[in-house]
mmCIF file of C-alpha atoms in Angstrom:
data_model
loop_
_atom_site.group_PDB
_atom_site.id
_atom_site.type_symbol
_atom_site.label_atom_id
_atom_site.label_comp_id
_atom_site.label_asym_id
_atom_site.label_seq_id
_atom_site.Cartn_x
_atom_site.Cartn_y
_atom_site.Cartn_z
ATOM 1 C CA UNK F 1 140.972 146.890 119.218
ATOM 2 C CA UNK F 2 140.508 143.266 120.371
ATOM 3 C CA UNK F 3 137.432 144.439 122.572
ATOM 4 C CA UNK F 4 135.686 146.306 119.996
ATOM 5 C CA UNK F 5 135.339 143.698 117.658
ATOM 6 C CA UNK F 6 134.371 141.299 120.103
ATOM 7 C CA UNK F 7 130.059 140.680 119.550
ATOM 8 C CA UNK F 8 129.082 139.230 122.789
ATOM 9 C CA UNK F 9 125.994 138.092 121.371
ATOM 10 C CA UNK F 10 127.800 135.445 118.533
ATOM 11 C CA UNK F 11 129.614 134.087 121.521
ATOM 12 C CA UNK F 12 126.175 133.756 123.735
ATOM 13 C CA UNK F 13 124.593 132.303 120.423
ATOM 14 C CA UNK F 14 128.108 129.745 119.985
ATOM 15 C CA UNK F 15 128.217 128.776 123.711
ATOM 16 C CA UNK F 16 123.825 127.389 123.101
ATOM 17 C CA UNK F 17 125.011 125.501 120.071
ATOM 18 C CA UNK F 18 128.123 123.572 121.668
ATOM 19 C CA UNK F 19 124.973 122.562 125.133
ATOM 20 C CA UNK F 20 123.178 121.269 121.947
ATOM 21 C CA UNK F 21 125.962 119.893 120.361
ATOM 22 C CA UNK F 22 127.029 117.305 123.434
ATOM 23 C CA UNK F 23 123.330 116.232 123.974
ATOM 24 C CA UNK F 24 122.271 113.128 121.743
ATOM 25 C CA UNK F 25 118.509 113.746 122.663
ATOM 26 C CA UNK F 26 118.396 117.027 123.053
ATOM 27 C CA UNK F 27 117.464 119.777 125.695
ATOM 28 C CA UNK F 28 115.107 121.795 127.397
ATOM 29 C CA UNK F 29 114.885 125.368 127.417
ATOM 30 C CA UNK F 30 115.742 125.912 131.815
ATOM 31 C CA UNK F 31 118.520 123.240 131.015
ATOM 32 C CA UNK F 32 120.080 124.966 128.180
ATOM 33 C CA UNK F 33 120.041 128.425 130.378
ATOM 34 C CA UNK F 34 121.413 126.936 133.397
ATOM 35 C CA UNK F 35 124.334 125.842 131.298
ATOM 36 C CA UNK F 36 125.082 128.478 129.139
ATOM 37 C CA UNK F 37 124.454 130.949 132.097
ATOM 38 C CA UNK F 38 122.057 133.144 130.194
ATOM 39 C CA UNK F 39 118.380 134.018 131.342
ATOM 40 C CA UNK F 40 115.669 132.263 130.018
ATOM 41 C CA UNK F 41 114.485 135.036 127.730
ATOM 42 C CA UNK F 42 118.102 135.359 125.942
ATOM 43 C CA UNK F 43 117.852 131.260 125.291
ATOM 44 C CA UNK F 44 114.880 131.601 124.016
ATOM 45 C CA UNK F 45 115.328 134.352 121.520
ATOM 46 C CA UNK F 46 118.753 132.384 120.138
ATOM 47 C CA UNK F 47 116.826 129.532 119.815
ATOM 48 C CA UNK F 48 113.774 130.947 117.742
ATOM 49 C CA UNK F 49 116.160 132.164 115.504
ATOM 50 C CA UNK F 50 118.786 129.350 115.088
ATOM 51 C CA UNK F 51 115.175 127.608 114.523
ATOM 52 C CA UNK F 52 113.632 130.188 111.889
ATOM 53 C CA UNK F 53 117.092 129.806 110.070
ATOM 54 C CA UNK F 54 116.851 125.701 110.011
ATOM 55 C CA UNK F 55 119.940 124.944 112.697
ATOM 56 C CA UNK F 56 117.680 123.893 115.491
ATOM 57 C CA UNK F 57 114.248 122.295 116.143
ATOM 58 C CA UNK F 58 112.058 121.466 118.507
ATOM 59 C CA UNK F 59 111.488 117.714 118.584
ATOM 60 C CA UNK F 60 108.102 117.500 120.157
ATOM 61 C CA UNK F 61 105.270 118.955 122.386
ATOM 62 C CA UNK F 62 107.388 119.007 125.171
ATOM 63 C CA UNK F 63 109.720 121.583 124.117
ATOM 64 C CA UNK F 64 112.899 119.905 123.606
ATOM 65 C CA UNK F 65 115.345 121.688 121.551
ATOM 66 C CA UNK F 66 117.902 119.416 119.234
ATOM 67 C CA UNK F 67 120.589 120.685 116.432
ATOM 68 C CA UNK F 68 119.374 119.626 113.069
ATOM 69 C CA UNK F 69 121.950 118.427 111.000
ATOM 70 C CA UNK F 70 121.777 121.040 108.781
ATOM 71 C CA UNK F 71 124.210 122.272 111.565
ATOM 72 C CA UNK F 72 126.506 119.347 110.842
ATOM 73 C CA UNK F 73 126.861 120.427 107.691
ATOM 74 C CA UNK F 74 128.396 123.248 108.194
ATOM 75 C CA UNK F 75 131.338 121.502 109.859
ATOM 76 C CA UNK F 76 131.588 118.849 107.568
ATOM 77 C CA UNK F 77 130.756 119.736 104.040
ATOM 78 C CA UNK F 78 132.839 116.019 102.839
ATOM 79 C CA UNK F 79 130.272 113.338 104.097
ATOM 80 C CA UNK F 80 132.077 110.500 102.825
ATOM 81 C CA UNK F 81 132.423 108.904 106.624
ATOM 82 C CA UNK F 82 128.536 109.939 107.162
ATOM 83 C CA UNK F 83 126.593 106.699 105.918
ATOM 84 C CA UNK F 84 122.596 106.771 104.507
ATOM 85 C CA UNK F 85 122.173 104.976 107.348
ATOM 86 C CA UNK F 86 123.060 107.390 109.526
ATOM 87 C CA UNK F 87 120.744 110.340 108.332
ATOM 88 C CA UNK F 88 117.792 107.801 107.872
ATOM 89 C CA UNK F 89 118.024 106.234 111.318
ATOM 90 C CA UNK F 90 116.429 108.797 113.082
ATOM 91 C CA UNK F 91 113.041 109.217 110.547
ATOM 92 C CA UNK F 92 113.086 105.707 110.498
ATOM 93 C CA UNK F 93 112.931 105.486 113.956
ATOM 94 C CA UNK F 94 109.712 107.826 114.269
ATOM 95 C CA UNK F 95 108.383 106.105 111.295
ATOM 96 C CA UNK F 96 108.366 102.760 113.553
ATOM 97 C CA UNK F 97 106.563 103.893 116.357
ATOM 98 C CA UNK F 98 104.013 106.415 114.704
ATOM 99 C CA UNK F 99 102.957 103.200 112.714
ATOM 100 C CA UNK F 100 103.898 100.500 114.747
ATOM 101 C CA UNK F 101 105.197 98.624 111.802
ATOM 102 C CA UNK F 102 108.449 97.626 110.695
ATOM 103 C CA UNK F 103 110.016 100.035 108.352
ATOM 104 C CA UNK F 104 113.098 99.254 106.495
ATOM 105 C CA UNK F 105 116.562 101.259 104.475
ATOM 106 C CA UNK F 106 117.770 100.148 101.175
ATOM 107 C CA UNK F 107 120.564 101.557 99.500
ATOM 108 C CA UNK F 108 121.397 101.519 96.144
ATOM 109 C CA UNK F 109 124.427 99.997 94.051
ATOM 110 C CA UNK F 110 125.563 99.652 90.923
ATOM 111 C CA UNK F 111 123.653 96.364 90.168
ATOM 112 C CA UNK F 112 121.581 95.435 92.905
ATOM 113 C CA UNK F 113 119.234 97.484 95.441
ATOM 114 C CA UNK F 114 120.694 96.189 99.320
ATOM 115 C CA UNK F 115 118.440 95.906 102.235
ATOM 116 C CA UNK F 116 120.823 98.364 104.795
ATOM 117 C CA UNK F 117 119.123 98.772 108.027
ATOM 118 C CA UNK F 118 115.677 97.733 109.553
ATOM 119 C CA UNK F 119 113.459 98.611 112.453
ATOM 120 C CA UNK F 120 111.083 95.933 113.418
ATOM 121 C CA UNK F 121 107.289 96.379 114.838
ATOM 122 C CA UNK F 122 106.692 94.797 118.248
ATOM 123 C CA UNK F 123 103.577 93.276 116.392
ATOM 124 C CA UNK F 124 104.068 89.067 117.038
ATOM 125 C CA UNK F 125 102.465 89.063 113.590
ATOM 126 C CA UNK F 126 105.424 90.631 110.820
ATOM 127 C CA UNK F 127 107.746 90.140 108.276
ATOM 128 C CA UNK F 128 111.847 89.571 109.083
ATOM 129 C CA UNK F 129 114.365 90.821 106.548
ATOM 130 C CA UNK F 130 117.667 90.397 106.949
ATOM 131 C CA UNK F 131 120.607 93.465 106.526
ATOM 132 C CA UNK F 132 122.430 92.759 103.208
ATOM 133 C CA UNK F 133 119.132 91.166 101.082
ATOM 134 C CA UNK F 134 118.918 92.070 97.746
ATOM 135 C CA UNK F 135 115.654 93.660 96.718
ATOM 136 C CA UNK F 136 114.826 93.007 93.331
ATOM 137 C CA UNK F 137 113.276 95.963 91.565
ATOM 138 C CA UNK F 138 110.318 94.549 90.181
ATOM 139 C CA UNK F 139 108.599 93.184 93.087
ATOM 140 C CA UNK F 140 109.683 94.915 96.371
ATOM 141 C CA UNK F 141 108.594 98.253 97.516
ATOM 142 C CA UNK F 142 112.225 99.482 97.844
ATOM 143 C CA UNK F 143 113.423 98.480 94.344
ATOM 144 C CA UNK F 144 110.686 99.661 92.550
ATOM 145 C CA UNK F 145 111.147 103.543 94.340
ATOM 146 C CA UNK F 146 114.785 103.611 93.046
ATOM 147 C CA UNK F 147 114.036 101.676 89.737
ATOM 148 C CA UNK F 148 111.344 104.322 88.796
ATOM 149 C CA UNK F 149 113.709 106.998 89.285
ATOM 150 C CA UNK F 150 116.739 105.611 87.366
ATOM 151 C CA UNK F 151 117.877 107.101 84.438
ATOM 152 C CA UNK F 152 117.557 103.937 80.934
ATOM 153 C CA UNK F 153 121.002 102.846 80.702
ATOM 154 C CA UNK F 154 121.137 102.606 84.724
ATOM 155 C CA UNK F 155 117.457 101.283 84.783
ATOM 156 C CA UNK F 156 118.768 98.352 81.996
ATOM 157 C CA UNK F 157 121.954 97.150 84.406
ATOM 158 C CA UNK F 158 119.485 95.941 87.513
ATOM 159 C CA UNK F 159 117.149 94.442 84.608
ATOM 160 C CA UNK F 160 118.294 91.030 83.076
ATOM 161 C CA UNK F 161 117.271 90.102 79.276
ATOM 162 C CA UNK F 162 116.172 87.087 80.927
ATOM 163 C CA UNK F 163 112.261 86.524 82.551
ATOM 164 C CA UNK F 164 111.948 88.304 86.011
ATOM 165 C CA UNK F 165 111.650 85.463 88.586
ATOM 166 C CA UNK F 166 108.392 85.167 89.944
ATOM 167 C CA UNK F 167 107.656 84.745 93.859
ATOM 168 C CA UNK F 168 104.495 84.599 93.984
ATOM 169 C CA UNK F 169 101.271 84.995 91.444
ATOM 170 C CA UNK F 170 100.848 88.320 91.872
ATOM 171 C CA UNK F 171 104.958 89.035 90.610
ATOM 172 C CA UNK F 172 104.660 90.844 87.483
ATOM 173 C CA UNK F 173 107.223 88.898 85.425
ATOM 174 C CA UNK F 174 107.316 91.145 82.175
ATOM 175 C CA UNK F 175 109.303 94.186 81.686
ATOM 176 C CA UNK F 176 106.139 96.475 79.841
ATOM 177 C CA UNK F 177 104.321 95.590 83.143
ATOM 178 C CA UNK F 178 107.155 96.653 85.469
ATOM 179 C CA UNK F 179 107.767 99.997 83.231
ATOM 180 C CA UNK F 180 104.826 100.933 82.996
ATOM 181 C CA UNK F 181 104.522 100.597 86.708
ATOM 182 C CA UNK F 182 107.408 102.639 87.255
ATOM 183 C CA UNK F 183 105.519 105.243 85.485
ATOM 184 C CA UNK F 184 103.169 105.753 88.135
ATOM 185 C CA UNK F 185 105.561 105.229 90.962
ATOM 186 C CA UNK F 186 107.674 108.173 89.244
ATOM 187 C CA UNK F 187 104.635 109.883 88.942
ATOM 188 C CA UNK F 188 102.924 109.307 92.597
ATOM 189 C CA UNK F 189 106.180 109.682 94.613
ATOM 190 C CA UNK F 190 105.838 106.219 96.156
ATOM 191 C CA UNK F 191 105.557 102.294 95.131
ATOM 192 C CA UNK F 192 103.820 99.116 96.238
ATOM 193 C CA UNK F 193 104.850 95.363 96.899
ATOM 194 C CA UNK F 194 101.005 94.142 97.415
ATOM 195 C CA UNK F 195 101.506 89.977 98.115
ATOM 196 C CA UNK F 196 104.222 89.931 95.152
ATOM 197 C CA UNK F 197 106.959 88.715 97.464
ATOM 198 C CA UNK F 198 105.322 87.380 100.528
ATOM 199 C CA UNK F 199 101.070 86.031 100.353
ATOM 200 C CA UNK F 200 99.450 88.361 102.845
ATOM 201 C CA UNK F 201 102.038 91.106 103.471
ATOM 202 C CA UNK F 202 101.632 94.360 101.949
ATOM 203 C CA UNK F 203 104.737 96.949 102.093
ATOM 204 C CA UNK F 204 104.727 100.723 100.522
ATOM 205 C CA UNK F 205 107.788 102.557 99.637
ATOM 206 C CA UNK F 206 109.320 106.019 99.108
ATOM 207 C CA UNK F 207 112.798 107.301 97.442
ATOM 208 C CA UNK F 208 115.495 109.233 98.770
ATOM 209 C CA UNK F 209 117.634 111.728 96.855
ATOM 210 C CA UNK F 210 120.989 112.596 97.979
ATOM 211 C CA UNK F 211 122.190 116.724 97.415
ATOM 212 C CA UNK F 212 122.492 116.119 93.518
ATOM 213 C CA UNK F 213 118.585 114.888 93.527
ATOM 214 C CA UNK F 214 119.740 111.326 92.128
ATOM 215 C CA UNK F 215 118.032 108.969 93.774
ATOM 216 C CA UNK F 216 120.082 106.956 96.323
ATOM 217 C CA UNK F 217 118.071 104.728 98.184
ATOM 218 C CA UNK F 218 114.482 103.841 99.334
ATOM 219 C CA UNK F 219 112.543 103.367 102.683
ATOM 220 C CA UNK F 220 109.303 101.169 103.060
ATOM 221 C CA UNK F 221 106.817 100.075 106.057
ATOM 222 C CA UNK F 222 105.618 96.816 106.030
ATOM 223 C CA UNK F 223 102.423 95.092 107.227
ATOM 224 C CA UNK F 224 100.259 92.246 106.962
ATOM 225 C CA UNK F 225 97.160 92.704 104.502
ATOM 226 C CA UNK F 226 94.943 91.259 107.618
ATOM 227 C CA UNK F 227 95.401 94.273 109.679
ATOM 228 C CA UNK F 228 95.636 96.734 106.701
ATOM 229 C CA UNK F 229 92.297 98.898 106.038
ATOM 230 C CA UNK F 230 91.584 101.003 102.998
ATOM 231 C CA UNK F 231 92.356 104.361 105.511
ATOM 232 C CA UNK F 232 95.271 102.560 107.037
ATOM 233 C CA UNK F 233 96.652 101.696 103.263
ATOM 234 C CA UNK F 234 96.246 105.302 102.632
ATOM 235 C CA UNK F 235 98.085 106.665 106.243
ATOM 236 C CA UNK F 236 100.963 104.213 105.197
ATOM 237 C CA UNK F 237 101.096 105.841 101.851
ATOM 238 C CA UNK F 238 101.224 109.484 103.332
ATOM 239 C CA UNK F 239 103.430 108.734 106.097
ATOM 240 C CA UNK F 240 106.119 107.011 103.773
ATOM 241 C CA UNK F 241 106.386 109.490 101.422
ATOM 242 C CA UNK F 242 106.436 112.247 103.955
ATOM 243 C CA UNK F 243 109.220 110.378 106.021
ATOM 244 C CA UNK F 244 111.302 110.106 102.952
ATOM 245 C CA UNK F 245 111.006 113.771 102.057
ATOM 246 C CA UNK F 246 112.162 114.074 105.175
ATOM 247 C CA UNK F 247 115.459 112.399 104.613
ATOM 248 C CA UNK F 248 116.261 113.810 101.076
ATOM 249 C CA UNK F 249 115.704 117.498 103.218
ATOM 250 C CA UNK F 250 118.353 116.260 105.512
ATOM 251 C CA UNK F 251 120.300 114.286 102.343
ATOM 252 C CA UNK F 252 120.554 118.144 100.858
ATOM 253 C CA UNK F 253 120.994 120.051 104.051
ATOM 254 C CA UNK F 254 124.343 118.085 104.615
ATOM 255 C CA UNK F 255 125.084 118.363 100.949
ATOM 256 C CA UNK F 256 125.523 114.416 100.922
ATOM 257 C CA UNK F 257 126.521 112.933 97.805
ATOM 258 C CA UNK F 258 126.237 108.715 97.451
ATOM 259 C CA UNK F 259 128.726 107.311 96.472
ATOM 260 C CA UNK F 260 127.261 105.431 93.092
ATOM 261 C CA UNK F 261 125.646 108.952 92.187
ATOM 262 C CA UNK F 262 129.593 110.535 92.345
ATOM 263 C CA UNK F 263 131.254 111.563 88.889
ATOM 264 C CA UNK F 264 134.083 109.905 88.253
ATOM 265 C CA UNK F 265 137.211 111.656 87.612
#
């Protein structure tokens, strides 16, 4: 009875996902078949479909295969150990060196968008940030892609009655200004910090969504306005947003749920 309900080819299928599963960077196809002891052929046809069905991909030209973590989901369905961080690091990562310009993570909190993780350029010429800044939402990249997506009485505790401080004369200082710029950041899918923090430096931004589609944090590249074309404004622009669509895909495929977005019980 045992041996009839045995289906050799979940086990061949199992025994490719646990050589994935110990590898960091991932594998090649010979390497993976030389484990597993399975022809090449076999591999390959386990592979195209764990790919088609969105538990593997294939990382680059050279063929190496890497679990996604829509995989990890399926083990662990409570991410509460499994920080923004984590999930971002990687896109950050190949947002830094398709650019070659320092990208940074914010996270949001209850009253306050927090710088969480950064990835600097090897450029001599860029901006340092330091882990744990505050980014205030009406003149950085980052705080203006989670502002714009707030809901009013979220949006009104990260805006004081008081006059927005003003860094530098290009800070828009007035709240109509800064909502009606969070119109068009809500409506383009990604916000600008052009000189209002730091003269020269010009930094674009993107949200993320966690698995309820509340926005939960932000990413942004940064670079200095002397080495930023009209055409390299726009590649910035496209290569933000599509990074951070990027995340929120993972964000949902691990069914992550941040921890200021969580109803209370």
């Amino acid at each position: 009875m045992a041996a009839k309900n045995h289906i050799d080819l979940v086990v061949k299928t199992l025994a490719v996902l646990e050589s994935l599963a110990v590898s960091e960077h991932g594998k090649a196809l010979k390497e993976i078949a030389a484990e597993v002891g399975l022809v090449k052929s076999s591999v390959f046809r386990i592979l195209f479909t764990l790919k088609e069905a969105g538990y593997v991909e294939q990382t680059d030209a050279s063929g190496i295969y890497r679990l996604t973590l829509k995989s990890s989901g399926l083990a662990r369905r409570n991410t509460d150990r499994l920080r923004l961080a984590d999930v971002a690091r990687p896109h950050l990562s190949r947002l830094r060196d398709q650019l070659d310009e320092s990208v940074a993570l914010a996270e949001r909190r209850p009253q306050s968008v927090v710088l969480i993780d950064v990835l600097e350029t090897s450029h001599p010429l860029r901006l340092s940030f330091q882990i744990g800044d505050d980014c205030p939402i009406h003149a950085t990249a980052l705080g203006k892609a989670v502002a714009a997506f707030l809901a009013p009485d979220e949006f009104s505790m990260l805006v004081p009655d008081i006059k927005l401080p003003q860094y530098t004369d290009r800070t828009k200082t007035k709240v109509l200004q800064l909502k009606s710029e969070l119109a068009l950041v809500h409506k383009n899918g990604y916000s600008l910090n052009d000189e209002e923090t730091v003269a020269g430096a010009l930094l674009v931004g993107a949200p993320l969504f966690d698995s309820a589609r509340n926005v939960c944090g932000a990413i942004s590249v940064n670079t200095p306005t002397a080495r930023c074309s009209t055409k390299r404004k726009q590649l910035l622009i496209e290569s933000v947003i599509d990074a951070g669509h990027l995340i929120s895909q993972d964000l949902r495929n691990i069914s992550y749920l941040h921890p200021q977005t969580k109803p209370v019980n």
